[in-house]
XYZ file of C-alpha atoms in Angstrom:
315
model
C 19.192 106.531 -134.597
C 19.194 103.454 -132.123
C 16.058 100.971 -132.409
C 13.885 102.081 -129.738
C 12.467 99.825 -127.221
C 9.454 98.185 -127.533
C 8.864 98.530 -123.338
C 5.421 100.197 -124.366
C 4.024 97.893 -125.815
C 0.213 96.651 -123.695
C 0.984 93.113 -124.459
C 2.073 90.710 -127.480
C 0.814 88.406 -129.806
C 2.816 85.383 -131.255
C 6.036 85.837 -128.908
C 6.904 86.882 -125.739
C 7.815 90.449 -125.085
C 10.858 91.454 -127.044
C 13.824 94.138 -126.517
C 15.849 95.945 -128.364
C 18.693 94.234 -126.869
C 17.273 90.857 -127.477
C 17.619 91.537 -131.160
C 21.372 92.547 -131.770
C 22.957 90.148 -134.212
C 19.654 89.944 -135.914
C 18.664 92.829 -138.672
C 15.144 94.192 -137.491
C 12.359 94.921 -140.210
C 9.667 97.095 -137.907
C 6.396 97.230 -139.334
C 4.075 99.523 -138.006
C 0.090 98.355 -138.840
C -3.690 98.296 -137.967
C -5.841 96.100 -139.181
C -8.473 97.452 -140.772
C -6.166 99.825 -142.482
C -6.017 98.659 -146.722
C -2.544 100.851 -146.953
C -1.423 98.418 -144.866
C -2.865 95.096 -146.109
C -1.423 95.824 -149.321
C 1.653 95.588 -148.133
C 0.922 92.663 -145.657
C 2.021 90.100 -148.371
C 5.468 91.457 -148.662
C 6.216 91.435 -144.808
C 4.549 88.065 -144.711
C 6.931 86.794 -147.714
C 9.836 88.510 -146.346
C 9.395 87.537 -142.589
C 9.161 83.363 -143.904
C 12.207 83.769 -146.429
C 14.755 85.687 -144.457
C 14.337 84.740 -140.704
C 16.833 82.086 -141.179
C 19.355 84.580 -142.542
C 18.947 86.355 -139.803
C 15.628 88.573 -140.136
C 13.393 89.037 -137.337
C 10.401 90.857 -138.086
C 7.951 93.176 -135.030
C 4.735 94.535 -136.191
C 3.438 96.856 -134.080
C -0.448 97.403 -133.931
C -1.228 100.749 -133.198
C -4.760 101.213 -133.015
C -6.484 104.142 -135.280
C -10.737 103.080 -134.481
C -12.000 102.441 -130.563
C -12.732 98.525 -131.668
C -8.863 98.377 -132.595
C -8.207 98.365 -129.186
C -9.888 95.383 -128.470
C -7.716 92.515 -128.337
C -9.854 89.932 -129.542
C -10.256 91.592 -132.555
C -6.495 91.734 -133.166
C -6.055 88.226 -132.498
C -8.559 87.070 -134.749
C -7.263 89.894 -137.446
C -3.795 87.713 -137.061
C -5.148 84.769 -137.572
C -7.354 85.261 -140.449
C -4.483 87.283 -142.008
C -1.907 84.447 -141.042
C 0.561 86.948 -139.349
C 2.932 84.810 -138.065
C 5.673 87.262 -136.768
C 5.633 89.038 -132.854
C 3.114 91.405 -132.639
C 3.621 94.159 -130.455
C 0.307 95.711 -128.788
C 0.634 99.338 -129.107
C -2.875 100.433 -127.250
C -0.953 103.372 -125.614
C 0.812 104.539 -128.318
C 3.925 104.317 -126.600
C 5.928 102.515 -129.227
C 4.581 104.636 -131.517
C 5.518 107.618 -129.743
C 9.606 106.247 -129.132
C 10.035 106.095 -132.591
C 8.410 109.339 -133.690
C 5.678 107.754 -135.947
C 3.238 109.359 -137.430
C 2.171 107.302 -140.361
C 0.114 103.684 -141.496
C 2.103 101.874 -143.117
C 5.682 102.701 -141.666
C 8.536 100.035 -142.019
C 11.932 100.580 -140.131
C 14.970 98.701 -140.982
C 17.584 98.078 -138.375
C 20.647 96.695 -138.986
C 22.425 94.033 -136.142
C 24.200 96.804 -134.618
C 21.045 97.900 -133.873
C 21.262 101.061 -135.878
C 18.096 102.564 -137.951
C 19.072 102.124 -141.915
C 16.333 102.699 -143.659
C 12.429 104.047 -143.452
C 9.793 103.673 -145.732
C 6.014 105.644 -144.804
C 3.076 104.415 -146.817
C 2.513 101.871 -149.860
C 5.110 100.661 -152.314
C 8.863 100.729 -152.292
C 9.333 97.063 -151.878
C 12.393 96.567 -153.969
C 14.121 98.921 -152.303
C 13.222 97.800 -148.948
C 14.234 94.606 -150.125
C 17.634 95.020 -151.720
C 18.736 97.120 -148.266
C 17.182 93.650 -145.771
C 19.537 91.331 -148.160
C 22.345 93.590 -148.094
C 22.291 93.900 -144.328
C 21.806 90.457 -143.691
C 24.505 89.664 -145.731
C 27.132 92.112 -143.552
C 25.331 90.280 -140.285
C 26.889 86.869 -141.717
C 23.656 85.541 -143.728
C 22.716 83.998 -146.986
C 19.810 85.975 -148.442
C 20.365 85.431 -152.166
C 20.485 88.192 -154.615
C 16.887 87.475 -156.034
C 13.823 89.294 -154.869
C 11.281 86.478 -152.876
C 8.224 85.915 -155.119
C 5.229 87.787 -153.653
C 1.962 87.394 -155.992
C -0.820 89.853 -153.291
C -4.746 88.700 -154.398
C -7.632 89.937 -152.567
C -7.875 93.067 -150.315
C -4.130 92.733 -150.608
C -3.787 93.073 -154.150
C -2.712 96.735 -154.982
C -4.509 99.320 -156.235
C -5.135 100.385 -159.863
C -4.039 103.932 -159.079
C -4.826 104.893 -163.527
C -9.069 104.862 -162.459
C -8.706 105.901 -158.550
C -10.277 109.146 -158.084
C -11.766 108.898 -154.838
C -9.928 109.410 -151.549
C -10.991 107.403 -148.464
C -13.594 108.998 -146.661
C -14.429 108.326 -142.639
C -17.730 108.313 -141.958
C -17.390 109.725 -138.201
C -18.334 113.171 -137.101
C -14.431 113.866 -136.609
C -13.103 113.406 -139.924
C -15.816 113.414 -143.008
C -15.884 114.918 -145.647
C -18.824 115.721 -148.341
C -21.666 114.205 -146.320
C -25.018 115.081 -148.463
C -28.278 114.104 -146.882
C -30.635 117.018 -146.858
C -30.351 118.876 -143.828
C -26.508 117.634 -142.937
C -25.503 116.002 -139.946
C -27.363 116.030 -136.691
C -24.075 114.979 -134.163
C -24.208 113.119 -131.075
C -28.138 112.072 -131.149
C -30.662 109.368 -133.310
C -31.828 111.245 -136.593
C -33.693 110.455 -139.978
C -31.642 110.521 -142.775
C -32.674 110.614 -146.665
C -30.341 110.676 -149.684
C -30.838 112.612 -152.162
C -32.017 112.802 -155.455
C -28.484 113.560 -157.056
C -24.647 112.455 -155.437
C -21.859 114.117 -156.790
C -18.573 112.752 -157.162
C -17.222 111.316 -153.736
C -20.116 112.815 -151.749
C -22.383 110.219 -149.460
C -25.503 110.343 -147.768
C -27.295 108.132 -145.047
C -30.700 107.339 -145.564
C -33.171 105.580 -141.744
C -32.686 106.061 -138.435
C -28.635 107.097 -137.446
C -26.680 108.687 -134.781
C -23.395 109.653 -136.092
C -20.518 109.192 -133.646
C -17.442 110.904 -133.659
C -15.766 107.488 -135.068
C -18.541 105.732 -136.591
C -21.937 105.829 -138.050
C -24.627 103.387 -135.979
C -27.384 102.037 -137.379
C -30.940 102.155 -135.288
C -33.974 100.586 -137.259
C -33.548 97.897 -140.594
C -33.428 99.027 -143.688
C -31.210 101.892 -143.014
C -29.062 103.067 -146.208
C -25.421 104.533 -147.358
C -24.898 105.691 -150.500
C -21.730 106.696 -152.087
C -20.713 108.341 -155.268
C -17.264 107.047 -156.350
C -14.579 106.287 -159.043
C -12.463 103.067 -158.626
C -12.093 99.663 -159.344
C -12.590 98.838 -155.454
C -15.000 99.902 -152.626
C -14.171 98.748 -149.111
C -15.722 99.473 -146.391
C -14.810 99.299 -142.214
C -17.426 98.173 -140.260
C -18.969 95.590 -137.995
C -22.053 94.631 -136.061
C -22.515 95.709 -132.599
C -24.193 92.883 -131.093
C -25.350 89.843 -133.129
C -24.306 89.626 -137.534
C -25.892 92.184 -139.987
C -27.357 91.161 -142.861
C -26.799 93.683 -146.495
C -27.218 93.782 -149.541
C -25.326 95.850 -152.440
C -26.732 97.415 -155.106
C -24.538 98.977 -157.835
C -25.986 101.762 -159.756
C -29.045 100.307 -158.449
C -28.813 96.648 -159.489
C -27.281 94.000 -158.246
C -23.011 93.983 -158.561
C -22.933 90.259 -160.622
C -19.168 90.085 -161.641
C -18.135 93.444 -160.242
C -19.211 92.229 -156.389
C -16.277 91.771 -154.142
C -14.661 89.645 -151.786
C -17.528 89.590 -149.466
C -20.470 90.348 -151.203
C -21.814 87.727 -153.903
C -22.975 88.608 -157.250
C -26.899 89.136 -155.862
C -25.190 91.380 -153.993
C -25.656 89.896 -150.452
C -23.040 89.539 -147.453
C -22.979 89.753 -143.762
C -21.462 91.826 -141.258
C -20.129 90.770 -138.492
C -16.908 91.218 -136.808
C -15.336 94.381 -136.999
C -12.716 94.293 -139.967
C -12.753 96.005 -143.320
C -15.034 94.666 -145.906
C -14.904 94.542 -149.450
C -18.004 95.379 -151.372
C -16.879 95.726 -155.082
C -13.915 94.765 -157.709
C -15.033 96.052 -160.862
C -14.116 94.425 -164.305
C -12.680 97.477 -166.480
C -13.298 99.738 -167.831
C -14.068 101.641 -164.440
C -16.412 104.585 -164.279
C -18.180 107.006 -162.134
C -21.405 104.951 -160.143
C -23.226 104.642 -157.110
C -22.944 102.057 -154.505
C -26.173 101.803 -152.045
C -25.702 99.415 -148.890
C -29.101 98.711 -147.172
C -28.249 96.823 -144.168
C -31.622 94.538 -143.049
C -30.727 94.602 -139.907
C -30.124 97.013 -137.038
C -26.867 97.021 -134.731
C -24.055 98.184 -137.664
C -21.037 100.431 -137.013
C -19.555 101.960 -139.590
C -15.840 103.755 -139.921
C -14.480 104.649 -142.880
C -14.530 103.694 -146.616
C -11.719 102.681 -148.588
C -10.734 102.470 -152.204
C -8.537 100.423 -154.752
């Protein structure tokens, strides 16, 4: 398979619009991304490393952000994702799905490797598989004329990029829109489409949730009407992200972990009071437990009205 054009494409950040013919002589490492997605941030450090290391020998390297959530389209939000993420590389802006759709993808993460002939060589869907990835980008840049260097570039991911600890992670993401939840446990279930009263319940098993104030639940997102509103989750993992953002102006919340406050185990946005503050739409990280990780309950009470949220995410 040839490396498809990029023609699609809405617009571009960090380079002008780029063609597959613009890139022969060059081996081509396609990354396929959006940015709220933590699949994808965990492997962010490796395209980052690999896209500073190699482009002298003769690397270029095209994300493509394909949006999966309504405020992904919004290119503000993309630029400022780049930024704080320090993506450096082109950008292609895949609103339409168009580049998407020319190279058949179905998947977040998806890396294509193209060698200078422009020729598809290798494919890689999800997490992981970074050595191998690796080896085949040195190799081909090698037969294109470069100087990679046998050794593997030193990538040390912290943060939401650090990867998971897949021994304690028994819950499965878990979108919090009408289209695609799953195990949703306030009393009554959901009322879709309209404002409603939520409660949670005495009892959350496993991976079930529950909303607790005033809610409409939107095909994408839950929205938040009055202060004080509530989402609990029963979970089992080391982390608990969570995508969301404030509608208007920031939202203040606080985290409470099996009902106290998170002290060491509180993540990158949350302190150990348990406090943090929503704002722009992005994934957020509430907790990174110390081991040994068990079964608890996370409760976010947002004080303020005007909060979106997608999906949550473990680690």
């Amino acid at each position: 398979m040839d490396l498809p054009e990029f023609d699609g494409a809405t617009g571009w950040l960090n380079s002008p619009p780029l063609r597959a013919a613009d890139l022969r002589g060059r081996v081509v490492l396609v990354d396929f991304c959006t940015y709220t997605c933590i699949n994808w941030l965990r492997t962010l450090p490796y395209i980052r490393a690999w896209a500073a290391a190699y482009e002298e020998h003769g690397l270029t390297v095209v994300g493509v952000h394909t949006p999966e959530f309504e405020v992904e389209h919004d290119l503000g939000n993309v630029r400022r994702a780049v930024r704080d993420m320090h993506v450096a590389h082109p950008l292609a802006i895949d609103n339409d799905y168009a580049v998407w759709t020319a190279f058949d993808n179905h998947y977040w993460p998806a890396r294509y490797v193209a060698d200078a002939q422009g020729r598809i060589r290798h494919h890689h869907f999800g997490e992981g598989n970074y050595e191998q990835t690796e080896t085949i980008l040195q190799r081909l840049l090698a037969d294109a004329g470069g100087d990679p260097g046998p050794e593997p570039v030193p990538v040390e991911p912290a943060g939401v990029e650090a990867g998971a600890d897949w021994d304690s992670l028994w819950s499965p993401e878990n979108y919090l829109g009408s289209d695609r939840t799953e195990n949703f446990a306030s009393p009554d279930g959901a009322v879709l489409g309209g404002r409603h009263g939520y409660a949670v319940p005495d009892r959350l098993r496993l991976n079930q949730w529950a909303l607790a104030g005033d809610w409409t639940i939107r095909r994408q997102a839950v929205v938040l009407h009055a202060a004080e509103g509530r989402i609990a989750y029963r979970f089992h993992a080391r982390d608990v992200h969570l995508v969301m953002g404030a509608a208007d102006r920031p939202v203040r919340f606080r985290v409470r972990l099996d009902g106290r406050p998170p002290g060491d185990a509180h993540g990158l946005d949350v302190d150990g009071q348990g406090d943090g503050v929503a704002g722009a739409p992005r994934l957020y990280q509430l907790l990174r437990q110390p081991a040994p990780v068990v079964e608890r309950t996370v409760e976010i009470t947002f004080l303020d009205p005007g909060l979106q949220a997608y999906v949550f995410t473990f680690g």
